[in-house]
Short mmCIF file of C-alpha atoms in Angstrom, two decimals:
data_model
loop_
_atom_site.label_atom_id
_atom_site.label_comp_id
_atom_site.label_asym_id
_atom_site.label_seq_id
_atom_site.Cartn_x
_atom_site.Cartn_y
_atom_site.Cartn_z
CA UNK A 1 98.51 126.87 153.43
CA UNK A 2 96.52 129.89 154.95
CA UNK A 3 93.09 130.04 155.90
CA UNK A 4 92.44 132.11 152.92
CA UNK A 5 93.84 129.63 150.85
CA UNK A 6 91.66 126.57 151.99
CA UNK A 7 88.54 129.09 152.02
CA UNK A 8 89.50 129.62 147.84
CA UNK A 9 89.58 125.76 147.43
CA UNK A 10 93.29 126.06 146.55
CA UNK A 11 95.04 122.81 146.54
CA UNK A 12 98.18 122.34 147.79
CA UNK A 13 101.41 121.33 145.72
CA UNK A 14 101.97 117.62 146.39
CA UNK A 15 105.60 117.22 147.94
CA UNK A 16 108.26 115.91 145.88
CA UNK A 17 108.58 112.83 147.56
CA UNK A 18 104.73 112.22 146.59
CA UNK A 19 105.47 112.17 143.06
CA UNK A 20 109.40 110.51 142.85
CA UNK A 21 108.43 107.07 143.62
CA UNK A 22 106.08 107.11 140.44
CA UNK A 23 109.02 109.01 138.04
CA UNK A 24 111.60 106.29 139.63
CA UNK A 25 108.95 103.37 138.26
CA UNK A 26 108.92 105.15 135.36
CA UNK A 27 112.46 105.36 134.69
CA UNK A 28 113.48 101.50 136.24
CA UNK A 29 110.75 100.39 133.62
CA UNK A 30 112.45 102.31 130.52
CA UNK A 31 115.87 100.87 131.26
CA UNK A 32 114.13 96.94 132.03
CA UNK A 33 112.84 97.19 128.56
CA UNK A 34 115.68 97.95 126.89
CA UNK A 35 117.55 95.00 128.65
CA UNK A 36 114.98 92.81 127.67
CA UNK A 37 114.63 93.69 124.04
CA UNK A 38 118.73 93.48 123.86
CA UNK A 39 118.54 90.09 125.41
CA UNK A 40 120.47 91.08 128.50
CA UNK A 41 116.95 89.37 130.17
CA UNK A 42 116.73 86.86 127.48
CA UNK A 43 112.90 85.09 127.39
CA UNK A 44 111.72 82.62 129.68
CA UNK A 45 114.96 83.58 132.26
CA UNK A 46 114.00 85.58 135.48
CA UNK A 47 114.52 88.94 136.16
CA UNK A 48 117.10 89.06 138.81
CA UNK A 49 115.27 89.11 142.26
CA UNK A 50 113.60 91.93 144.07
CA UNK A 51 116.78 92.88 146.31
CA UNK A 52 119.22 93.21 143.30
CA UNK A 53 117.25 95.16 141.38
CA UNK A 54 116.82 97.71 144.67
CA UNK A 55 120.38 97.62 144.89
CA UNK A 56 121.24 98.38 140.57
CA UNK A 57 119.06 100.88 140.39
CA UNK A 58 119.00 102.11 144.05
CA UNK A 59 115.48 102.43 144.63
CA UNK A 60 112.79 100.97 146.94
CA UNK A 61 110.85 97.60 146.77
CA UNK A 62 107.53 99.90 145.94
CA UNK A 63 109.49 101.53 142.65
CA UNK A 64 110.30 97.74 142.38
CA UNK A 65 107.19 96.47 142.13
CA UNK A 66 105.97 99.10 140.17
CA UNK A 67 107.90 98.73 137.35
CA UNK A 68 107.78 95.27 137.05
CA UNK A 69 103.69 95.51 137.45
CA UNK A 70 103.91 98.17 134.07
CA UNK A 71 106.35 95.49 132.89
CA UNK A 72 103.37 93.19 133.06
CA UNK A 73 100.66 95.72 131.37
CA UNK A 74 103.26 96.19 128.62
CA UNK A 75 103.48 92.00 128.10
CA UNK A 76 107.08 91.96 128.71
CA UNK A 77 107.35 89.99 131.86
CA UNK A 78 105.29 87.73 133.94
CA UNK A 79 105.06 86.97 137.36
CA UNK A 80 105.18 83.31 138.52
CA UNK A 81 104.44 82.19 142.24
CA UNK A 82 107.69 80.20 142.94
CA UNK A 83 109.32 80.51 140.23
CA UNK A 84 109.68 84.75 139.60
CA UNK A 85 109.24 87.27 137.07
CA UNK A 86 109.73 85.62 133.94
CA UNK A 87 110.58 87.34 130.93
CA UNK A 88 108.06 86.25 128.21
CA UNK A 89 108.43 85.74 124.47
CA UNK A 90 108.19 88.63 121.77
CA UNK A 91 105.05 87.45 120.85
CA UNK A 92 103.61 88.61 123.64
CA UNK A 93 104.76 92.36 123.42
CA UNK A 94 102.89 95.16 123.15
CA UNK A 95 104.58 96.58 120.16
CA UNK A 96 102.24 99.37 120.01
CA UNK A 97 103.32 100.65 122.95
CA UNK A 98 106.50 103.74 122.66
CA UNK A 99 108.93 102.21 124.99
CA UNK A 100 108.78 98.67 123.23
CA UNK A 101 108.72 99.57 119.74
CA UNK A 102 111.45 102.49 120.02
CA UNK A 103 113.85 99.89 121.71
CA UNK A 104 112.79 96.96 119.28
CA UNK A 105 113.50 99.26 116.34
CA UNK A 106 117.00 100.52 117.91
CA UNK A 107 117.76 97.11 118.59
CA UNK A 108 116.88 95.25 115.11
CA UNK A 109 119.81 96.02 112.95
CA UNK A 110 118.00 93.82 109.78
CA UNK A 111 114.84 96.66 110.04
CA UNK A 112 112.68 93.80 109.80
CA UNK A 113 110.18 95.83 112.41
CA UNK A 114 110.02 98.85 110.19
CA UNK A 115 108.96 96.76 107.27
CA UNK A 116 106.22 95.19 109.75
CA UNK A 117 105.44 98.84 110.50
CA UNK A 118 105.21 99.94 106.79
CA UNK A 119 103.35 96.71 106.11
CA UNK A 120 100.87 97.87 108.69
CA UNK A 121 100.36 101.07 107.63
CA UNK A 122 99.87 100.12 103.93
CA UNK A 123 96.91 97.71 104.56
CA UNK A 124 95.53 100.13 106.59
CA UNK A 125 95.90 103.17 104.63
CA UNK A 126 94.62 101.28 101.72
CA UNK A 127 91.39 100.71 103.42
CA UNK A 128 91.44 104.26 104.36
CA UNK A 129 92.00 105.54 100.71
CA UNK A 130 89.57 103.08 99.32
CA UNK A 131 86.78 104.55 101.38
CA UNK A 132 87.64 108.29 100.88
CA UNK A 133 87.26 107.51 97.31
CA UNK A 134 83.51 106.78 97.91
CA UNK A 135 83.10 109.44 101.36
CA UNK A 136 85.52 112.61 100.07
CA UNK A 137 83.01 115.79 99.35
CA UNK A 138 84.38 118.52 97.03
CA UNK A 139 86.36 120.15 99.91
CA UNK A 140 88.70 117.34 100.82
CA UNK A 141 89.30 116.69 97.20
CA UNK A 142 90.54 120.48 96.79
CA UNK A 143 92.42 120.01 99.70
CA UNK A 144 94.23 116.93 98.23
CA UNK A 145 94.51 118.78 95.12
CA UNK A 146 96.33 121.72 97.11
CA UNK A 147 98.21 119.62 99.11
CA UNK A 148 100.21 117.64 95.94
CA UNK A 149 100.64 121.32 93.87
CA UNK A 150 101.89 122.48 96.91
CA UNK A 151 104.20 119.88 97.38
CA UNK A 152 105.35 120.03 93.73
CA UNK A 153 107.33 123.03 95.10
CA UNK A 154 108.58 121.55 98.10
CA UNK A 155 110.80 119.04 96.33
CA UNK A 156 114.19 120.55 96.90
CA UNK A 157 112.79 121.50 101.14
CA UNK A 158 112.75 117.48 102.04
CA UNK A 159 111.63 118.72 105.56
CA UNK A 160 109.05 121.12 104.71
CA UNK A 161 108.01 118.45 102.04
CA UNK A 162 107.65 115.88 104.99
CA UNK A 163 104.94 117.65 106.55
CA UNK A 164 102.96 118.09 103.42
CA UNK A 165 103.34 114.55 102.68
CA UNK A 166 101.80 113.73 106.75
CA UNK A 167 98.83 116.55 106.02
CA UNK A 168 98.01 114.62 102.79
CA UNK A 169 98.20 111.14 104.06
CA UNK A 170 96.20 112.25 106.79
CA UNK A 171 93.42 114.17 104.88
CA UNK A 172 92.85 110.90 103.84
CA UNK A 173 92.65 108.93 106.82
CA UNK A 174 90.21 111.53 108.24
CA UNK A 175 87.80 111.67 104.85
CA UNK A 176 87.62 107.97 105.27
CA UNK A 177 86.23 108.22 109.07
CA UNK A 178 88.11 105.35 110.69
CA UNK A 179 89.19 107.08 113.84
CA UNK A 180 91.09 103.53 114.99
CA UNK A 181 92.49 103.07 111.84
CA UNK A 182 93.50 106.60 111.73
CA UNK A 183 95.07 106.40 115.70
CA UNK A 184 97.01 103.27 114.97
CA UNK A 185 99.05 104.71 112.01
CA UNK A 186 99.39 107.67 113.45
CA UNK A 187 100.64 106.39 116.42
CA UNK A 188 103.16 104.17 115.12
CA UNK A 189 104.33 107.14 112.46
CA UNK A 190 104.90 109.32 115.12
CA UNK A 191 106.98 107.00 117.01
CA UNK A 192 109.55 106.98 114.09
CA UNK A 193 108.53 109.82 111.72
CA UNK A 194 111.72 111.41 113.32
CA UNK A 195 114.04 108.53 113.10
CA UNK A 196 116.54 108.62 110.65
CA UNK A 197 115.73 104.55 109.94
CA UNK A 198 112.71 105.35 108.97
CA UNK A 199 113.27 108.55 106.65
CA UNK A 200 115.86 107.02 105.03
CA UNK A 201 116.76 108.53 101.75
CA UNK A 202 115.32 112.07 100.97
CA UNK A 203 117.30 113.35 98.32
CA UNK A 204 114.80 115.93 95.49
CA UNK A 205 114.25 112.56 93.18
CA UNK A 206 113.13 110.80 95.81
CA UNK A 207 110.73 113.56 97.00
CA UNK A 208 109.69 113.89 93.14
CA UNK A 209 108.77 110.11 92.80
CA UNK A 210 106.96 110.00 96.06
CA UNK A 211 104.40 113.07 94.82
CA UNK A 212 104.16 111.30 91.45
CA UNK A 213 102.22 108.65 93.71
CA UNK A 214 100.51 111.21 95.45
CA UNK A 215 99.32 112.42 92.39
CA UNK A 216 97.68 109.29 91.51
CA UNK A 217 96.31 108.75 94.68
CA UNK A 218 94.75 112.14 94.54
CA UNK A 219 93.54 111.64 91.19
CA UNK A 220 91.84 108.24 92.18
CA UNK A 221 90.06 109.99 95.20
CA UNK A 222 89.50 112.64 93.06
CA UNK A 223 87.61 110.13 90.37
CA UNK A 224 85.75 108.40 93.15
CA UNK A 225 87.52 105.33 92.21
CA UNK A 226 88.02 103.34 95.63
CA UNK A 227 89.80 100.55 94.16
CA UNK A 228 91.72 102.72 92.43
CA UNK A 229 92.67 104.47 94.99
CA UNK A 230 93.62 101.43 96.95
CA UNK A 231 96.07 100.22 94.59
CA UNK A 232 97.74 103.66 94.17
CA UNK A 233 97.91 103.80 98.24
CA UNK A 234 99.42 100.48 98.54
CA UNK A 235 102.13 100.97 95.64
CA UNK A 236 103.03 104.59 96.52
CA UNK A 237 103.46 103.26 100.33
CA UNK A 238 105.64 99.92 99.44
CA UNK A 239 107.83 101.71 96.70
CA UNK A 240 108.48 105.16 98.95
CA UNK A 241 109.90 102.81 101.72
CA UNK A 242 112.29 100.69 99.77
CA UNK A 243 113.78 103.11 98.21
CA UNK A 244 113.92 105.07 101.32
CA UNK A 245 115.52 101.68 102.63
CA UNK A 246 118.11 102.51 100.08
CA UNK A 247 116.91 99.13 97.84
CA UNK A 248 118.10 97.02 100.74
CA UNK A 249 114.33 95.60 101.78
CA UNK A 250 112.98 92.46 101.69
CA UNK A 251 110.75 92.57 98.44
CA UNK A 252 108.85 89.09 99.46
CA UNK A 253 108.35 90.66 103.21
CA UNK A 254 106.90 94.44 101.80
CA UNK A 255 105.10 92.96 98.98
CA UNK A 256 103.01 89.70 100.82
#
């Protein structure tokens, strides 16, 4: 760097090397989850020692150590004096973190996580509807009003119809004020949104059955009607996903 440079307060570009032991963590930590969430690392087994995982995945100690301390933040693994880094039950994982729910949903062939997902979402959203009933002014209940017509004409576009069907939903979640509530769902919706597990069936009946719910959520907000509104959130939400399921869900599991 030149004099002139330091006098402008540039800063110089870190050097590669700076920056790969942090993208090799990264990585080693991406593949360790996935072996754990297959079972390859089954719980309350050790990860294999310090040396053999420097020599599978041909990286340092630090990159190592790394990993296995994100390993830790993520509740996958934890470290025992004398005895290793155990591999700890499901229970314990952070399944609202991206790298453990996208492996946990590749891995569960029965969907069972997706329903816990939808499940989520639907008590959540529920809560959310039932307070935009009472909070929504007259411009979020236009908006609503737009956003169904508008999707009235979007039946036969499922993908263009998708992202009129997130703007509603979340015209919702915003009226109602709950930024957490509002981050959780859409965190774990954009996590899968894309998946085609998730989206399951989108033929132009389905897409016309799911804005005939819309419609009466709408309508409920609409009325200022937060129970109302509830109920039409939590019955649009549980029938849209098991029909999307293509009728294989668990009714007793969606509807507890």
């Amino acid at each position: 760097m030149t004099a002139s440079q330091e006098s402008a307060g540039s800063v110089p570009a870190q050097p590669a090397w700076v920056r790969r032991p942090a993208s090799l963590a990264r990585a080693v930590t991406a593949e360790l989850v996935e072996r754990i969430v297959r079972g390859v690392h089954p719980p309350g087994t050790a990860l294999p020692p310090e040396p053999a995982l420097c020599e599978a995945f041909s990286v340092s100690r630090t990159v190592v150590r790394e990993a296995v301390k994100i390993l830790q933040e993520k509740g996958l693994v934890q470290v025992r004096q004398g005895s290793g880094t155990m591999v700890t039950p499901p229970a314990t994982w952070d399944m609202l973190d991206e790298l453990v729910l996208t492996a946990t949903i590749a891995e569960d062939e029965s969907l069972a996580i997706l329903d816990d997902l939808v499940v989520t979402r639907r008590v959540l959203e529920s809560d959310m509807a039932n307070v935009a009933a009472r909070l929504a002014g007259p411009d979020t209940i236009e908006r609503l009003r737009a956003l169904v017509d508008q999707m009235d004409g979007l039946v036969d576009d499922p993908v263009t119809y998708a992202e009129s069907d997130r703007a509603f939903h979340d015209t919702i979640m915003r009226a109602s004020d709950n930024r957490i509530a509002r981050g959780v769902v859409r965190s774990l919706e954009g996590q899968v949104v894309n998946t085609a597990r998730y989206l399951g069936r989108t033929e132009r009946a389905l897409c016309v059955a799911s804005n005939l719910g819309h419609r009466r959520i709408y309508e409920r907000i609409a009325a200022h009607d937060p129970e109302g509104a509830a109920e039409a959130m939590f019955q649009h939400i549980t029938e849209a996903w098991i029909v999307r399921r293509s009728g294989t869900a668990d009714p007793v599991r969606l509807q507890r």
